[in-house]
PDB file of C-alpha atoms in Angstrom:
ATOM      1  CA  ARG A 620      23.596   8.343 101.611  1.00 74.00           C
ATOM      2  CA  LYS A 621      26.693   7.174  99.753  1.00 82.00           C
ATOM      3  CA  GLU A 622      26.134   4.943  96.745  1.00 88.00           C
ATOM      4  CA  VAL A 623      28.580   2.349  98.060  1.00 93.00           C
ATOM      5  CA  GLU A 624      29.234   2.017 101.776  1.00 94.00           C
ATOM      6  CA  GLN A 625      31.913   0.082 103.592  1.00 95.00           C
ATOM      7  CA  ASP A 626      33.089  -0.172 107.174  1.00 92.00           C
ATOM      8  CA  PRO A 627      36.444   1.663 107.109  1.00 90.00           C
ATOM      9  CA  GLY A 628      37.968  -0.573 109.781  1.00 89.00           C
ATOM     10  CA  PRO A 629      40.763  -1.101 110.486  1.00 93.00           C
ATOM     11  CA  PHE A 630      40.320  -4.797 110.935  1.00 95.00           C
ATOM     12  CA  ASN A 631      43.290  -6.077 112.929  1.00 96.00           C
ATOM     13  CA  VAL A 632      43.521  -9.864 112.741  1.00 97.00           C
ATOM     14  CA  PRO A 633      46.213 -12.424 113.527  1.00 97.00           C
ATOM     15  CA  GLU A 634      47.813 -14.501 110.813  1.00 98.00           C
ATOM     16  CA  GLY A 635      45.694 -17.504 109.943  1.00 97.00           C
ATOM     17  CA  ALA A 636      42.428 -15.853 110.927  1.00 97.00           C
ATOM     18  CA  THR A 637      39.326 -15.661 108.784  1.00 98.00           C
ATOM     19  CA  VAL A 638      37.973 -12.179 108.166  1.00 97.00           C
ATOM     20  CA  ALA A 639      34.906 -10.936 106.326  1.00 96.00           C
ATOM     21  CA  PHE A 640      33.997  -7.551 104.900  1.00 93.00           C
ATOM     22  CA  ASN A 641      30.585  -6.379 103.797  1.00 94.00           C
ATOM     23  CA  CYS A 642      29.625  -3.617 101.447  1.00 95.00           C
ATOM     24  CA  THR A 643      26.185  -2.192 100.693  1.00 96.00           C
ATOM     25  CA  TYR A 644      25.097  -0.386  97.552  1.00 94.00           C
ATOM     26  CA  SER A 645      22.098   1.852  96.984  1.00 92.00           C
ATOM     27  CA  ASN A 646      21.409   1.555  93.248  1.00 89.00           C
ATOM     28  CA  SER A 647      19.243  -1.478  92.570  1.00 89.00           C
ATOM     29  CA  ALA A 648      20.107  -1.168  88.856  1.00 87.00           C
ATOM     30  CA  SER A 649      23.739  -2.069  89.583  1.00 88.00           C
ATOM     31  CA  GLN A 650      24.845  -4.797  87.246  1.00 86.00           C
ATOM     32  CA  SER A 651      28.389  -5.782  88.079  1.00 90.00           C
ATOM     33  CA  PHE A 652      30.413  -5.903  91.225  1.00 94.00           C
ATOM     34  CA  PHE A 653      34.067  -6.167  92.066  1.00 95.00           C
ATOM     35  CA  TRP A 654      36.533  -6.188  94.913  1.00 97.00           C
ATOM     36  CA  TYR A 655      39.756  -4.275  94.394  1.00 97.00           C
ATOM     37  CA  ARG A 656      42.802  -4.287  96.605  1.00 97.00           C
ATOM     38  CA  GLN A 657      44.869  -1.162  97.170  1.00 97.00           C
ATOM     39  CA  ASP A 658      48.243  -1.053  98.866  1.00 96.00           C
ATOM     40  CA  CYS A 659      49.464   2.139 100.485  1.00 92.00           C
ATOM     41  CA  ARG A 660      50.203   4.850  97.877  1.00 89.00           C
ATOM     42  CA  LYS A 661      49.603   2.424  95.002  1.00 93.00           C
ATOM     43  CA  GLU A 662      46.843   2.135  92.437  1.00 95.00           C
ATOM     44  CA  PRO A 663      43.825  -0.133  93.004  1.00 96.00           C
ATOM     45  CA  LYS A 664      44.168  -3.600  91.514  1.00 96.00           C
ATOM     46  CA  LEU A 665      41.370  -6.009  90.723  1.00 95.00           C
ATOM     47  CA  LEU A 666      41.094  -8.760  93.311  1.00 96.00           C
ATOM     48  CA  MET A 667      38.026 -10.501  91.972  1.00 95.00           C
ATOM     49  CA  SER A 668      34.728 -10.019  90.250  1.00 93.00           C
ATOM     50  CA  VAL A 669      31.596 -10.920  92.197  1.00 93.00           C
ATOM     51  CA  TYR A 670      29.036 -13.134  90.494  1.00 86.00           C
ATOM     52  CA  SER A 671      25.437 -13.767  91.444  1.00 86.00           C
ATOM     53  CA  SER A 672      26.215 -17.385  92.260  1.00 87.00           C
ATOM     54  CA  GLY A 673      29.176 -16.426  94.404  1.00 88.00           C
ATOM     55  CA  ASN A 674      32.732 -17.227  93.505  1.00 92.00           C
ATOM     56  CA  GLU A 675      35.909 -18.407  95.084  1.00 94.00           C
ATOM     57  CA  ASP A 676      39.549 -17.806  94.240  1.00 94.00           C
ATOM     58  CA  GLY A 677      41.897 -19.647  96.531  1.00 96.00           C
ATOM     59  CA  ARG A 678      41.515 -18.194 100.013  1.00 97.00           C
ATOM     60  CA  PHE A 679      39.093 -15.517  98.833  1.00 97.00           C
ATOM     61  CA  THR A 680      35.329 -15.932  98.520  1.00 97.00           C
ATOM     62  CA  ALA A 681      32.948 -13.263  97.252  1.00 97.00           C
ATOM     63  CA  GLN A 682      29.172 -13.306  97.620  1.00 96.00           C
ATOM     64  CA  LEU A 683      26.409 -11.129  96.209  1.00 95.00           C
ATOM     65  CA  ASN A 684      22.992 -10.623  97.758  1.00 94.00           C
ATOM     66  CA  ARG A 685      20.880  -8.636  95.299  1.00 93.00           C
ATOM     67  CA  ALA A 686      17.772  -8.656  97.475  1.00 93.00           C
ATOM     68  CA  SER A 687      19.576  -6.953 100.335  1.00 94.00           C
ATOM     69  CA  GLN A 688      21.961  -5.086  98.038  1.00 94.00           C
ATOM     70  CA  TYR A 689      25.202  -6.111  99.624  1.00 93.00           C
ATOM     71  CA  ILE A 690      28.333  -7.940  98.647  1.00 96.00           C
ATOM     72  CA  SER A 691      30.842  -9.633 100.874  1.00 96.00           C
ATOM     73  CA  LEU A 692      34.458 -10.733 100.793  1.00 97.00           C
ATOM     74  CA  LEU A 693      35.756 -13.555 102.951  1.00 97.00           C
ATOM     75  CA  ILE A 694      39.476 -14.111 103.408  1.00 98.00           C
ATOM     76  CA  ARG A 695      40.536 -17.400 104.960  1.00 98.00           C
ATOM     77  CA  ASP A 696      43.927 -18.190 106.502  1.00 98.00           C
ATOM     78  CA  SER A 697      45.021 -14.543 106.444  1.00 98.00           C
ATOM     79  CA  LYS A 698      48.603 -13.801 105.447  1.00 98.00           C
ATOM     80  CA  LEU A 699      50.720 -10.804 106.370  1.00 97.00           C
ATOM     81  CA  SER A 700      50.699  -9.942 102.671  1.00 97.00           C
ATOM     82  CA  ASP A 701      46.910  -9.562 102.756  1.00 98.00           C
ATOM     83  CA  SER A 702      47.337  -6.302 104.681  1.00 97.00           C
ATOM     84  CA  ALA A 703      45.852  -3.644 102.418  1.00 97.00           C
ATOM     85  CA  THR A 704      42.712  -1.625 101.805  1.00 96.00           C
ATOM     86  CA  TYR A 705      39.880  -3.523 100.126  1.00 97.00           C
ATOM     87  CA  LEU A 706      37.617  -1.468  97.890  1.00 96.00           C
ATOM     88  CA  CYS A 707      34.091  -2.485  97.007  1.00 95.00           C
ATOM     89  CA  VAL A 708      33.166  -1.427  93.467  1.00 94.00           C
ATOM     90  CA  VAL A 709      29.788  -1.293  91.750  1.00 93.00           C
ATOM     91  CA  ASN A 710      28.950  -0.696  88.097  1.00 87.00           C
ATOM     92  CA  THR A 711      25.474   0.224  86.870  1.00 72.00           C
ATOM     93  CA  GLY A 712      26.400  -0.449  83.280  1.00 64.00           C
ATOM     94  CA  ARG A 713      26.130   2.955  81.644  1.00 64.00           C
ATOM     95  CA  ARG A 714      27.891   4.749  84.445  1.00 70.00           C
ATOM     96  CA  ALA A 715      31.474   4.552  85.541  1.00 78.00           C
ATOM     97  CA  LEU A 716      32.555   2.332  88.381  1.00 87.00           C
ATOM     98  CA  THR A 717      31.582   3.626  91.803  1.00 90.00           C
ATOM     99  CA  PHE A 718      33.968   2.909  94.656  1.00 92.00           C
ATOM    100  CA  GLY A 719      33.417   2.572  98.345  1.00 93.00           C
ATOM    101  CA  SER A 720      35.839   4.289 100.699  1.00 93.00           C
ATOM    102  CA  GLY A 721      37.572   1.015 101.435  1.00 94.00           C
ATOM    103  CA  THR A 722      38.087  -1.269 104.399  1.00 95.00           C
ATOM    104  CA  ARG A 723      41.559  -1.423 105.847  1.00 96.00           C
ATOM    105  CA  LEU A 724      42.906  -4.810 106.871  1.00 97.00           C
ATOM    106  CA  GLN A 725      45.990  -5.260 109.011  1.00 97.00           C
ATOM    107  CA  VAL A 726      47.167  -8.839 109.492  1.00 97.00           C
ATOM    108  CA  GLN A 727      49.461  -9.177 112.473  1.00 96.00           C
ATOM    109  CA  PRO A 728      52.129 -11.822 113.140  1.00 95.00           C
TER     110      PRO A 728
ATOM    111  CA  ASP B1464      54.273  -2.952  79.218  1.00 54.00           C
ATOM    112  CA  THR B1465      50.749  -2.906  77.813  1.00 74.00           C
ATOM    113  CA  GLY B1466      48.987  -1.603  80.910  1.00 93.00           C
ATOM    114  CA  VAL B1467      47.548   1.841  81.574  1.00 97.00           C
ATOM    115  CA  SER B1468      50.244   4.481  81.783  1.00 97.00           C
ATOM    116  CA  GLN B1469      50.057   7.942  83.268  1.00 98.00           C
ATOM    117  CA  ASP B1470      52.400  10.874  82.991  1.00 97.00           C
ATOM    118  CA  PRO B1471      53.795  12.503  85.004  1.00 97.00           C
ATOM    119  CA  ARG B1472      53.920  10.332  88.100  1.00 97.00           C
ATOM    120  CA  HIS B1473      54.427  13.324  90.350  1.00 97.00           C
ATOM    121  CA  LYS B1474      53.718  17.014  89.898  1.00 98.00           C
ATOM    122  CA  ILE B1475      54.400  19.870  92.283  1.00 98.00           C
ATOM    123  CA  THR B1476      52.932  23.182  91.239  1.00 98.00           C
ATOM    124  CA  LYS B1477      52.318  26.591  92.718  1.00 98.00           C
ATOM    125  CA  ARG B1478      48.795  27.666  93.487  1.00 98.00           C
ATOM    126  CA  GLY B1479      47.220  29.372  90.508  1.00 97.00           C
ATOM    127  CA  GLN B1480      49.217  27.499  87.880  1.00 98.00           C
ATOM    128  CA  ASN B1481      47.685  25.222  85.274  1.00 98.00           C
ATOM    129  CA  VAL B1482      48.614  21.551  85.068  1.00 98.00           C
ATOM    130  CA  THR B1483      47.911  18.845  82.515  1.00 98.00           C
ATOM    131  CA  PHE B1484      48.080  15.100  83.003  1.00 98.00           C
ATOM    132  CA  ARG B1485      48.124  12.421  80.350  1.00 98.00           C
ATOM    133  CA  CYS B1486      46.729   8.904  80.355  1.00 98.00           C
ATOM    134  CA  ASP B1487      47.346   6.165  77.802  1.00 97.00           C
ATOM    135  CA  PRO B1488      44.831   3.352  78.250  1.00 96.00           C
ATOM    136  CA  ILE B1489      45.204  -0.290  77.325  1.00 95.00           C
ATOM    137  CA  SER B1490      45.120  -0.164  73.540  1.00 91.00           C
ATOM    138  CA  GLU B1491      41.980  -2.186  72.853  1.00 88.00           C
ATOM    139  CA  HIS B1492      39.951  -0.503  75.614  1.00 92.00           C
ATOM    140  CA  ASN B1493      37.355   2.006  74.483  1.00 91.00           C
ATOM    141  CA  ARG B1494      36.327   3.191  77.953  1.00 92.00           C
ATOM    142  CA  LEU B1495      38.498   5.561  79.949  1.00 95.00           C
ATOM    143  CA  TYR B1496      37.884   6.942  83.412  1.00 94.00           C
ATOM    144  CA  TRP B1497      39.458   9.625  85.566  1.00 96.00           C
ATOM    145  CA  TYR B1498      39.266   9.432  89.343  1.00 95.00           C
ATOM    146  CA  ARG B1499      40.678  11.503  92.176  1.00 96.00           C
ATOM    147  CA  GLN B1500      41.769  10.008  95.465  1.00 95.00           C
ATOM    148  CA  THR B1501      42.762  11.666  98.722  1.00 94.00           C
ATOM    149  CA  LEU B1502      44.254   9.969 101.758  1.00 89.00           C
ATOM    150  CA  GLY B1503      41.889   7.588 103.503  1.00 86.00           C
ATOM    151  CA  GLN B1504      39.209   7.825 100.839  1.00 89.00           C
ATOM    152  CA  GLY B1505      38.241   5.627  97.940  1.00 91.00           C
ATOM    153  CA  PRO B1506      38.662   6.880  94.379  1.00 92.00           C
ATOM    154  CA  GLU B1507      36.096   9.566  93.498  1.00 92.00           C
ATOM    155  CA  PHE B1508      34.758   9.554  89.980  1.00 91.00           C
ATOM    156  CA  LEU B1509      35.578  12.622  87.869  1.00 94.00           C
ATOM    157  CA  THR B1510      34.724  11.803  84.271  1.00 94.00           C
ATOM    158  CA  TYR B1511      34.266   8.975  81.783  1.00 91.00           C
ATOM    159  CA  PHE B1512      34.825   8.568  78.050  1.00 93.00           C
ATOM    160  CA  GLN B1513      33.596   5.972  75.649  1.00 91.00           C
ATOM    161  CA  ASN B1514      35.871   6.327  72.644  1.00 92.00           C
ATOM    162  CA  GLU B1515      36.154  10.101  72.136  1.00 92.00           C
ATOM    163  CA  ALA B1516      32.763  10.930  73.665  1.00 92.00           C
ATOM    164  CA  GLN B1517      32.717  12.272  77.210  1.00 92.00           C
ATOM    165  CA  LEU B1518      29.617  10.525  78.540  1.00 89.00           C
ATOM    166  CA  GLU B1519      29.581  11.629  82.130  1.00 87.00           C
ATOM    167  CA  LYS B1520      31.099  14.254  84.392  1.00 88.00           C
ATOM    168  CA  SER B1521      30.934  14.377  88.147  1.00 87.00           C
ATOM    169  CA  ARG B1522      29.717  17.424  90.016  1.00 80.00           C
ATOM    170  CA  LEU B1523      33.206  17.337  91.540  1.00 76.00           C
ATOM    171  CA  LEU B1524      34.520  18.464  88.164  1.00 80.00           C
ATOM    172  CA  SER B1525      34.365  22.231  88.502  1.00 86.00           C
ATOM    173  CA  ASP B1526      34.815  24.560  85.555  1.00 91.00           C
ATOM    174  CA  ARG B1527      38.544  24.629  86.327  1.00 95.00           C
ATOM    175  CA  PHE B1528      38.771  21.000  85.257  1.00 95.00           C
ATOM    176  CA  SER B1529      38.590  19.812  81.665  1.00 95.00           C
ATOM    177  CA  ALA B1530      39.263  16.449  80.093  1.00 96.00           C
ATOM    178  CA  GLU B1531      39.646  15.398  76.500  1.00 96.00           C
ATOM    179  CA  ARG B1532      40.119  12.238  74.532  1.00 96.00           C
ATOM    180  CA  PRO B1533      40.440  13.641  71.037  1.00 91.00           C
ATOM    181  CA  LYS B1534      41.020  10.495  69.018  1.00 87.00           C
ATOM    182  CA  GLY B1535      39.548   7.969  71.358  1.00 86.00           C
ATOM    183  CA  SER B1536      42.979   6.828  72.479  1.00 91.00           C
ATOM    184  CA  PHE B1537      44.964   8.820  75.073  1.00 96.00           C
ATOM    185  CA  SER B1538      43.285  11.343  77.339  1.00 97.00           C
ATOM    186  CA  THR B1539      44.365  14.536  79.068  1.00 98.00           C
ATOM    187  CA  LEU B1540      43.059  16.090  82.262  1.00 97.00           C
ATOM    188  CA  GLU B1541      43.756  19.781  82.750  1.00 97.00           C
ATOM    189  CA  ILE B1542      43.313  21.734  85.953  1.00 97.00           C
ATOM    190  CA  GLN B1543      43.379  25.488  85.601  1.00 97.00           C
ATOM    191  CA  ARG B1544      44.209  27.931  88.405  1.00 97.00           C
ATOM    192  CA  THR B1545      45.124  25.119  90.788  1.00 97.00           C
ATOM    193  CA  GLU B1546      44.122  25.363  94.447  1.00 96.00           C
ATOM    194  CA  GLN B1547      45.597  23.600  97.463  1.00 96.00           C
ATOM    195  CA  GLY B1548      42.455  21.497  97.667  1.00 95.00           C
ATOM    196  CA  ASP B1549      43.327  20.007  94.284  1.00 96.00           C
ATOM    197  CA  SER B1550      46.250  18.152  95.871  1.00 97.00           C
ATOM    198  CA  ALA B1551      45.447  14.472  95.415  1.00 97.00           C
ATOM    199  CA  MET B1552      46.263  11.371  93.436  1.00 97.00           C
ATOM    200  CA  TYR B1553      44.688  11.474  89.985  1.00 98.00           C
ATOM    201  CA  LEU B1554      43.996   7.993  88.695  1.00 97.00           C
ATOM    202  CA  CYS B1555      43.158   6.921  85.186  1.00 97.00           C
ATOM    203  CA  ALA B1556      41.562   3.578  84.356  1.00 95.00           C
ATOM    204  CA  SER B1557      40.360   1.834  81.231  1.00 95.00           C
ATOM    205  CA  SER B1558      38.023  -1.020  80.433  1.00 92.00           C
ATOM    206  CA  GLY B1559      36.850  -2.904  77.381  1.00 88.00           C
ATOM    207  CA  GLN B1560      33.214  -3.883  77.467  1.00 78.00           C
ATOM    208  CA  GLU B1561      30.334  -2.591  79.536  1.00 74.00           C
ATOM    209  CA  ASN B1562      30.136  -4.162  82.990  1.00 73.00           C
ATOM    210  CA  THR B1563      33.717  -5.376  82.918  1.00 83.00           C
ATOM    211  CA  GLU B1564      36.483  -4.572  85.340  1.00 88.00           C
ATOM    212  CA  ALA B1565      38.708  -1.536  84.900  1.00 92.00           C
ATOM    213  CA  PHE B1566      42.481  -1.449  85.070  1.00 95.00           C
ATOM    214  CA  PHE B1567      44.277   1.453  86.656  1.00 96.00           C
ATOM    215  CA  GLY B1568      47.428   3.338  85.889  1.00 97.00           C
ATOM    216  CA  GLN B1569      49.871   4.164  88.651  1.00 96.00           C
ATOM    217  CA  GLY B1570      48.408   7.626  89.047  1.00 97.00           C
ATOM    218  CA  THR B1571      49.707  11.176  89.046  1.00 98.00           C
ATOM    219  CA  ARG B1572      50.300  12.616  92.480  1.00 97.00           C
ATOM    220  CA  LEU B1573      49.627  16.355  92.448  1.00 98.00           C
ATOM    221  CA  THR B1574      50.872  18.656  95.185  1.00 98.00           C
ATOM    222  CA  VAL B1575      49.787  22.281  95.077  1.00 98.00           C
ATOM    223  CA  VAL B1576      51.943  24.546  97.232  1.00 97.00           C
TER     224      VAL B1576
END
């Protein structure tokens, strides 16, 4: 079993739609969680950290469920520019960041 | 630019040759990571330094791979006797404190022919 698992997609949604991605992690000792965005042939860039209480940044909302060991990302009012791969990232503290394989989002006009 | 920088950006090499990549992290960051990424996959962890100490190495890092961070600043990743399967994007990232986010360089794209 992979340490961090994501649905690879692709998720094809129309502009303005709301879309949600989930990610599960296997290490219950994981301490910090992030969503990164990666455009084609570019490096991953931090989208947002995920806090236990949940957090929101504009159209993006991240949630953490420690009991079920999953995190989620909700994107409201999708834009064409949101088309990218979204990487779920988990950090157990002493270890390096562990990445999921990514979920590809394609927002269509 | 005070971000993470990697050199070279692209490298084409013949099978069997040795290659070396360099990463300069954000200056105040003491943690440095190397990842490898192939098409359609997320970044796979290779190795991790805290200051000059190499704290963890992935099983992916065969004996042909070696990484150093001699003074706790820049790092090098060397691949000896390259194979076609080594073709990938090699990403370097750095972070400050434990449990904080990491920032990536633009990567070195290696093609072994």
